[in-house]
mmCIF file of C-alpha atoms in Angstrom:
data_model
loop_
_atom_site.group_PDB
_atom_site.id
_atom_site.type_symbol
_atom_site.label_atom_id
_atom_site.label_comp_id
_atom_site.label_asym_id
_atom_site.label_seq_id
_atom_site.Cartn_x
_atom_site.Cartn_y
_atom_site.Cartn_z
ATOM 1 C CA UNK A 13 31.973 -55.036 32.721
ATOM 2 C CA UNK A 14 33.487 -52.096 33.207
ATOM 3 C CA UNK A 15 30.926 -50.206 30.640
ATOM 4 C CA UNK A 16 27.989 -51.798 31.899
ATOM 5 C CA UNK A 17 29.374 -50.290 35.476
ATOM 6 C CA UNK A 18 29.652 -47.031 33.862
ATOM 7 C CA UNK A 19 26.108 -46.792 32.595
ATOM 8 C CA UNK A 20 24.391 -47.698 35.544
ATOM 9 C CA UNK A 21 26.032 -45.082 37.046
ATOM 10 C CA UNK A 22 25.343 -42.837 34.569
ATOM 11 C CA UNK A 23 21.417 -44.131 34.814
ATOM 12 C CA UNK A 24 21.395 -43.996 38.900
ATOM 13 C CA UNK A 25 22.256 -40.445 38.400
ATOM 14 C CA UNK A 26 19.913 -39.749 36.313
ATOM 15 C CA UNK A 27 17.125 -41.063 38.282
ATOM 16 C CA UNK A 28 18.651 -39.011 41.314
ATOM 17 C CA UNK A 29 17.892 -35.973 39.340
ATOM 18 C CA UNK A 30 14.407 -37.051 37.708
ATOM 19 C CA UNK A 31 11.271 -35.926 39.619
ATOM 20 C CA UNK A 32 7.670 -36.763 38.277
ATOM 21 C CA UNK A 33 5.368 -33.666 37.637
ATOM 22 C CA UNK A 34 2.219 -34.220 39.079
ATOM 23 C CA UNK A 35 -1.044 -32.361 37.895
ATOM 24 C CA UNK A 36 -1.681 -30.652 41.044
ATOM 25 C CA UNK A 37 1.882 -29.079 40.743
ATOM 26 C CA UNK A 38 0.890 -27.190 37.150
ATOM 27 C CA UNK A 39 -2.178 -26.121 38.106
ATOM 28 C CA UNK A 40 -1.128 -24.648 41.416
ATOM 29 C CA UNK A 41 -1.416 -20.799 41.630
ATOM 30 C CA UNK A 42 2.196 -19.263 41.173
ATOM 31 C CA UNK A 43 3.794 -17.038 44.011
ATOM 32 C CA UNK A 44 6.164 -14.776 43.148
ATOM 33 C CA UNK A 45 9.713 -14.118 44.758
ATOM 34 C CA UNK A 46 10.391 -11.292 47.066
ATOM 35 C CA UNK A 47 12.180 -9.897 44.077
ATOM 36 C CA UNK A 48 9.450 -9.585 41.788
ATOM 37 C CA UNK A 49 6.935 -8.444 44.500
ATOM 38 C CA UNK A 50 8.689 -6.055 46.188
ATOM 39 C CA UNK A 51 11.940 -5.009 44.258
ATOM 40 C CA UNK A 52 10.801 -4.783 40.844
ATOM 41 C CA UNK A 53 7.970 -2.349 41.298
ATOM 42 C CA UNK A 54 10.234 -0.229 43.634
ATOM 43 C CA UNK A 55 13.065 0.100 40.911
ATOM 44 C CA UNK A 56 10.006 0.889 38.262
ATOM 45 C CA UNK A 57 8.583 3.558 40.515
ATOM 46 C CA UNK A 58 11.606 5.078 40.435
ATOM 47 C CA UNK A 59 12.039 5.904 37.045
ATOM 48 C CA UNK A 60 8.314 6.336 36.324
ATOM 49 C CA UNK A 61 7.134 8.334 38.941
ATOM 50 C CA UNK A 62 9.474 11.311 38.193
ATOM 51 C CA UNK A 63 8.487 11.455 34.458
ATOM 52 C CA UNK A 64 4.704 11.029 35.461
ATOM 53 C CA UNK A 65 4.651 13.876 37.526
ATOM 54 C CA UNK A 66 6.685 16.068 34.708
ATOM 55 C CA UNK A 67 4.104 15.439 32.610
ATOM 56 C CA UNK A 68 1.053 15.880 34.680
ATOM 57 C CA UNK A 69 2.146 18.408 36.844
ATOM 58 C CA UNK A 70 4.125 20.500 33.854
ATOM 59 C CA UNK A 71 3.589 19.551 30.362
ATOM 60 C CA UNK A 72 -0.075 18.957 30.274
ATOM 61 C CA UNK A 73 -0.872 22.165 32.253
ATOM 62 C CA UNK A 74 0.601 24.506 29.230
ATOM 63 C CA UNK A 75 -2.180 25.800 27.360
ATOM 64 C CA UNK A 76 -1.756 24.950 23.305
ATOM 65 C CA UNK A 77 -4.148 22.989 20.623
ATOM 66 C CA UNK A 78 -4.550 19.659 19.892
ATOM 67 C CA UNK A 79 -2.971 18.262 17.087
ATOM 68 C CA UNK A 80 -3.102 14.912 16.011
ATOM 69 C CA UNK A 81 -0.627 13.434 13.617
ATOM 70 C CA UNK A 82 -1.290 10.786 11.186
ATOM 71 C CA UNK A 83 1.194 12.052 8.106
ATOM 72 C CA UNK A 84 2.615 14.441 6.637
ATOM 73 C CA UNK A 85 -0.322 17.167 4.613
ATOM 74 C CA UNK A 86 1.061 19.450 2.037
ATOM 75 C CA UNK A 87 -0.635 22.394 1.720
ATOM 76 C CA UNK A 88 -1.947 22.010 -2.370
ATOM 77 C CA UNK A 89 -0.146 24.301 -4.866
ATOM 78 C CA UNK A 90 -1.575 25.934 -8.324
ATOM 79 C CA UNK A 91 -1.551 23.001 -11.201
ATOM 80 C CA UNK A 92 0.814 23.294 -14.035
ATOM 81 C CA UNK A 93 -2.150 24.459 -16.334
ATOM 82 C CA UNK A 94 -1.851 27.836 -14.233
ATOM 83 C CA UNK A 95 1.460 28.563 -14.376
ATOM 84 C CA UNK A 96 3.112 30.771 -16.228
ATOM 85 C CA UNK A 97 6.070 29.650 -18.967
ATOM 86 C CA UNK A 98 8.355 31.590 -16.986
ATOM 87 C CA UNK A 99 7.123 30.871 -13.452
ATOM 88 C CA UNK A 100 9.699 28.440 -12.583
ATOM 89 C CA UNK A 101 8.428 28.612 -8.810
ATOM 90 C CA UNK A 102 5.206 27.723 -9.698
ATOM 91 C CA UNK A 103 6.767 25.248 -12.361
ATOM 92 C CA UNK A 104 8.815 23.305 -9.073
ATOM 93 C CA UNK A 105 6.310 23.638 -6.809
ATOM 94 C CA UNK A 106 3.729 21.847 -9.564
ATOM 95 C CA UNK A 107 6.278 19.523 -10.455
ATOM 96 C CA UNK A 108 6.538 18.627 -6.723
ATOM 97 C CA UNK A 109 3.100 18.237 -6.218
ATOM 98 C CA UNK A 110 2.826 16.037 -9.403
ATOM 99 C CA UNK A 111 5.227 13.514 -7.965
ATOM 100 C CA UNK A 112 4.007 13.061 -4.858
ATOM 101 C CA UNK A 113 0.535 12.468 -6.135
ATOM 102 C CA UNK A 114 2.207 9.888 -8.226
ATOM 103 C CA UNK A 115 3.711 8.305 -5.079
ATOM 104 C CA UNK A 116 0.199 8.470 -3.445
ATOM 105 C CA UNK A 117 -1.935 6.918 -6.668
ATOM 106 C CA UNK A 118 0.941 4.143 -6.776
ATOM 107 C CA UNK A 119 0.933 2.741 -3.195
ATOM 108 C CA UNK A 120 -3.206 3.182 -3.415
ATOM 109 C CA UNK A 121 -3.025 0.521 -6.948
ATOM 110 C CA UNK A 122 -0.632 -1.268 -4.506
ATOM 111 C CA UNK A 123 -2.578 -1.420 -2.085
ATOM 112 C CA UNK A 124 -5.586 -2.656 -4.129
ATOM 113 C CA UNK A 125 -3.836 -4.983 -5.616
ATOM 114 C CA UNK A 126 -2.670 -6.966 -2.562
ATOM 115 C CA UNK A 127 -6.204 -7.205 -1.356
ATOM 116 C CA UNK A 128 -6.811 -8.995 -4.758
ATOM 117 C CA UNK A 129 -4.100 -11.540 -4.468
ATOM 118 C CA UNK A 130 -5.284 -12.016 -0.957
ATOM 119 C CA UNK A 131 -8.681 -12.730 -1.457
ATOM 120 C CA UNK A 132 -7.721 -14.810 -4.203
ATOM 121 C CA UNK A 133 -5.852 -16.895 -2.006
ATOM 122 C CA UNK A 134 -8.140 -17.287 0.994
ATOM 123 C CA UNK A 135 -10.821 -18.600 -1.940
ATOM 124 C CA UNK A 136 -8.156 -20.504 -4.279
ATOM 125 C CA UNK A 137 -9.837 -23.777 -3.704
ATOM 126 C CA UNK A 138 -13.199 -22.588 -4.415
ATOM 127 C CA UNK A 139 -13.779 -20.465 -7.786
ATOM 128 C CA UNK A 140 -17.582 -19.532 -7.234
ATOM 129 C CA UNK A 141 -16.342 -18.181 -3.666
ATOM 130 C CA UNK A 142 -13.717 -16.193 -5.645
ATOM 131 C CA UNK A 143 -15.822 -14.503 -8.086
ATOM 132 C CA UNK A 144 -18.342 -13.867 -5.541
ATOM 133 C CA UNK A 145 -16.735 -12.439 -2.722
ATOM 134 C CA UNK A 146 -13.535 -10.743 -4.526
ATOM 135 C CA UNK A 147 -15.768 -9.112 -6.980
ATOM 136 C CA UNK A 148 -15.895 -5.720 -5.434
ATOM 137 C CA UNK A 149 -11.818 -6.011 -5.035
ATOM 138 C CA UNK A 150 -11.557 -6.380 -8.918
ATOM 139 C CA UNK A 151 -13.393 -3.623 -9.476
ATOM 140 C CA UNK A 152 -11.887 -1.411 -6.901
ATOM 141 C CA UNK A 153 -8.410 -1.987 -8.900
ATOM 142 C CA UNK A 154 -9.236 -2.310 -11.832
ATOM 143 C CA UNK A 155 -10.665 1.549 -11.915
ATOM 144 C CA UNK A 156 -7.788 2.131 -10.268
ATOM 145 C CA UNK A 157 -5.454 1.035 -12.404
ATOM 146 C CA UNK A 158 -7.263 2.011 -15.374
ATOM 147 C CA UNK A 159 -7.106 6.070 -13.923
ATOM 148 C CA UNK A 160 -3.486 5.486 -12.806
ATOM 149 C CA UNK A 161 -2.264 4.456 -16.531
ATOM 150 C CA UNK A 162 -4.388 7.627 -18.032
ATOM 151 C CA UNK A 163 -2.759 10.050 -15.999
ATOM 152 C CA UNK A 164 0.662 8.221 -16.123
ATOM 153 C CA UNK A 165 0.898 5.724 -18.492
ATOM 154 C CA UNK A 166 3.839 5.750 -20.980
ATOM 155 C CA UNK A 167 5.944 8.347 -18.923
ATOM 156 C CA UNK A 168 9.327 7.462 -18.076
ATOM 157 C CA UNK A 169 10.115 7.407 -14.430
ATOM 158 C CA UNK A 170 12.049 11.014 -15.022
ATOM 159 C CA UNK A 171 9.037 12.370 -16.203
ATOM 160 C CA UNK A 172 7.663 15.411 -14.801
ATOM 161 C CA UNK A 173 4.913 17.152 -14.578
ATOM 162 C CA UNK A 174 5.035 19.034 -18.106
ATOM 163 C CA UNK A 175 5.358 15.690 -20.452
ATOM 164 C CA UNK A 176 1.796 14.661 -18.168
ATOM 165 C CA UNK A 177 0.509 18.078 -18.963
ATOM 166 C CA UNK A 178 1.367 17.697 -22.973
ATOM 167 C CA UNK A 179 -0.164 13.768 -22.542
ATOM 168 C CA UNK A 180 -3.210 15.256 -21.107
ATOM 169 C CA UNK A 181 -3.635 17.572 -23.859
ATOM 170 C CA UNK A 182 -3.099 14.935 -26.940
ATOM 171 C CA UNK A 183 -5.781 12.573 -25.120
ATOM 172 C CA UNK A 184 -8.035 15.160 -24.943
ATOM 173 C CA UNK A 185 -7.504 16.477 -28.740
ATOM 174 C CA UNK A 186 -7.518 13.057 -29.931
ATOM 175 C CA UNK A 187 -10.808 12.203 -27.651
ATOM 176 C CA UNK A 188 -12.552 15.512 -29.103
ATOM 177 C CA UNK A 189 -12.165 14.607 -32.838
ATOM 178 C CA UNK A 190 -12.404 10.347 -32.532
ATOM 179 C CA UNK A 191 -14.071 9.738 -29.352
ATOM 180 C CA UNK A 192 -13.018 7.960 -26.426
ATOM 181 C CA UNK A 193 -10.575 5.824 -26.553
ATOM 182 C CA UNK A 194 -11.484 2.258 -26.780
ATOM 183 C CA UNK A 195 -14.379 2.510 -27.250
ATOM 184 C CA UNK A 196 -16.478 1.295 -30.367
ATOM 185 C CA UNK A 197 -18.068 3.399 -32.888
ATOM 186 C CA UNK A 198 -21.611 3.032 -34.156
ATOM 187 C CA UNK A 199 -22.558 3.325 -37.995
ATOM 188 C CA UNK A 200 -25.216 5.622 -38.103
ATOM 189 C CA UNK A 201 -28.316 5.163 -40.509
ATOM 190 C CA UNK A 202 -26.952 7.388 -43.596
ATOM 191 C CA UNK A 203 -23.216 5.598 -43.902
ATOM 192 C CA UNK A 204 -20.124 5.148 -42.408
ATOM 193 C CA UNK A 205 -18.846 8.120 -41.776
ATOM 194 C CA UNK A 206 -16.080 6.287 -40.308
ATOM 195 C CA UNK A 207 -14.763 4.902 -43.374
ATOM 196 C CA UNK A 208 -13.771 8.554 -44.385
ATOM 197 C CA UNK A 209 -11.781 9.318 -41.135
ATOM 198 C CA UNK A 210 -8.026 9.468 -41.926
ATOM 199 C CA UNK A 211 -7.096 7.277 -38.969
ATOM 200 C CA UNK A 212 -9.360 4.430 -40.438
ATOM 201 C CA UNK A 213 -7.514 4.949 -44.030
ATOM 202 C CA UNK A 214 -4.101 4.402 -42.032
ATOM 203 C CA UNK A 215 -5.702 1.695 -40.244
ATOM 204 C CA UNK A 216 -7.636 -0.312 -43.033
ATOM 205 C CA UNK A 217 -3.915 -0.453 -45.184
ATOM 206 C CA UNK A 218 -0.978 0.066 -42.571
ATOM 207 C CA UNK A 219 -2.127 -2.213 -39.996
ATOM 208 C CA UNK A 220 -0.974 -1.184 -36.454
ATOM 209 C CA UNK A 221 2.543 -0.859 -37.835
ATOM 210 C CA UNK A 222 3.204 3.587 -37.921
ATOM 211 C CA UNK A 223 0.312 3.727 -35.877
ATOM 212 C CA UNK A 224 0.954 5.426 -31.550
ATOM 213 C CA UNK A 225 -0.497 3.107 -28.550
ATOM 214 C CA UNK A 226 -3.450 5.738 -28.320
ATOM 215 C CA UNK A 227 -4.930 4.730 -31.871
ATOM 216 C CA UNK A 228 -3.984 0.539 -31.648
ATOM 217 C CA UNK A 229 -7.428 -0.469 -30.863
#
């Protein structure tokens, strides 16, 4: 008995507190308190109206140019190709330049690549939709990509700007005397002149064993 007392009591106090919200009350216009009508915009005025007038009054008055700032510009330095061998100003100031290009060129892959993997998954369910629409997002990284790893593919991360410079140079040497890399040679009409190259001779009978990266294809 003494339970059952209990939880009435408990319930009749309950129902002292409940009150039923009717429609009429949430849609009713709200009226604010004397405190946000009149004493919040008085204690905002006060700190806003002295800085306002500072500004208008003071700062924007004083004649200067326009500058708008959206990052950092370095102004561009010589390459390493015109420096000296002992320039080691213009050697630093190359070798600065080099890595924050290779800052820039890695956020822009990054970049491409994360509009990949999201348009791949707004059209996962649908693979027509994928290959239609994300088409121009492959293509936009994978050119990317494909210029990021000639300019610095297979340098460590303390590379600088010289070891680039003397990967340039081999890719270039090696692109004068095979051809591009990757791509495929045609036999012409009178023979293979092909079959004479040295680097065909190492590849017909050493496989891709002593051969570098650049010739593995």
């Amino acid at each position: 008995m003494g339970h059952e007392n209990e939880h009435s009591e408990v319930h009749e106090h309950h129902n002292d507190h409940y009150f039923e919200v009717s429609r009429e009350d949430l849609f009713k216009p709200y009226k604010p308190s004397a405190i946000e009508k009149y004493v919040l915009p008085f204690l905002g005025k006060i700190f806003d109206v002295p800085v306002t007038l500072f500004k208008e009054q003071i700062v924007d008055r004083i004649p200067r140019k326009k500058f708008y700032y959206y990052h950092q510009r370095y102004p561009r330095v010589p390459e390493i190709d015109s420096c000296m061998v002992d320039d080691r100003v213009c050697i630093a100031e190359a070798n600065d330049q080099f890595t924050r290009d290779r800052y820039v060129d890695a956020n822009i892959v990054r970049i491409l690549r994360q509009r990949v993997d999201a348009c791949r998954k707004w059209y996962d369910r649908d693979y027509e939709d994928m290959e239609r629409f994300c088409a121009p997002y492959y293509k936009d990284h994978e050119e990317a990509a494909t210029n990021f790893y000639i300019k610095y593919g297979e340098l460590f991360y303390w590379s600088d700007v010289r070891d680039a410079f003397m990967k340039q140079k081999h890719r270039m040497l090696f692109e004068r005397d095979v051809g591009p890399i990757g791509a495929k040679k045609k036999s012409d009409e009178g023979g293979d002149k092909e079959a004479d190259n040295a680097i065909s001779f190492l590849r017909r009978f050493h496989g891709h064993v002593n051969l570098p990266k650049e010739l593995r294809f």
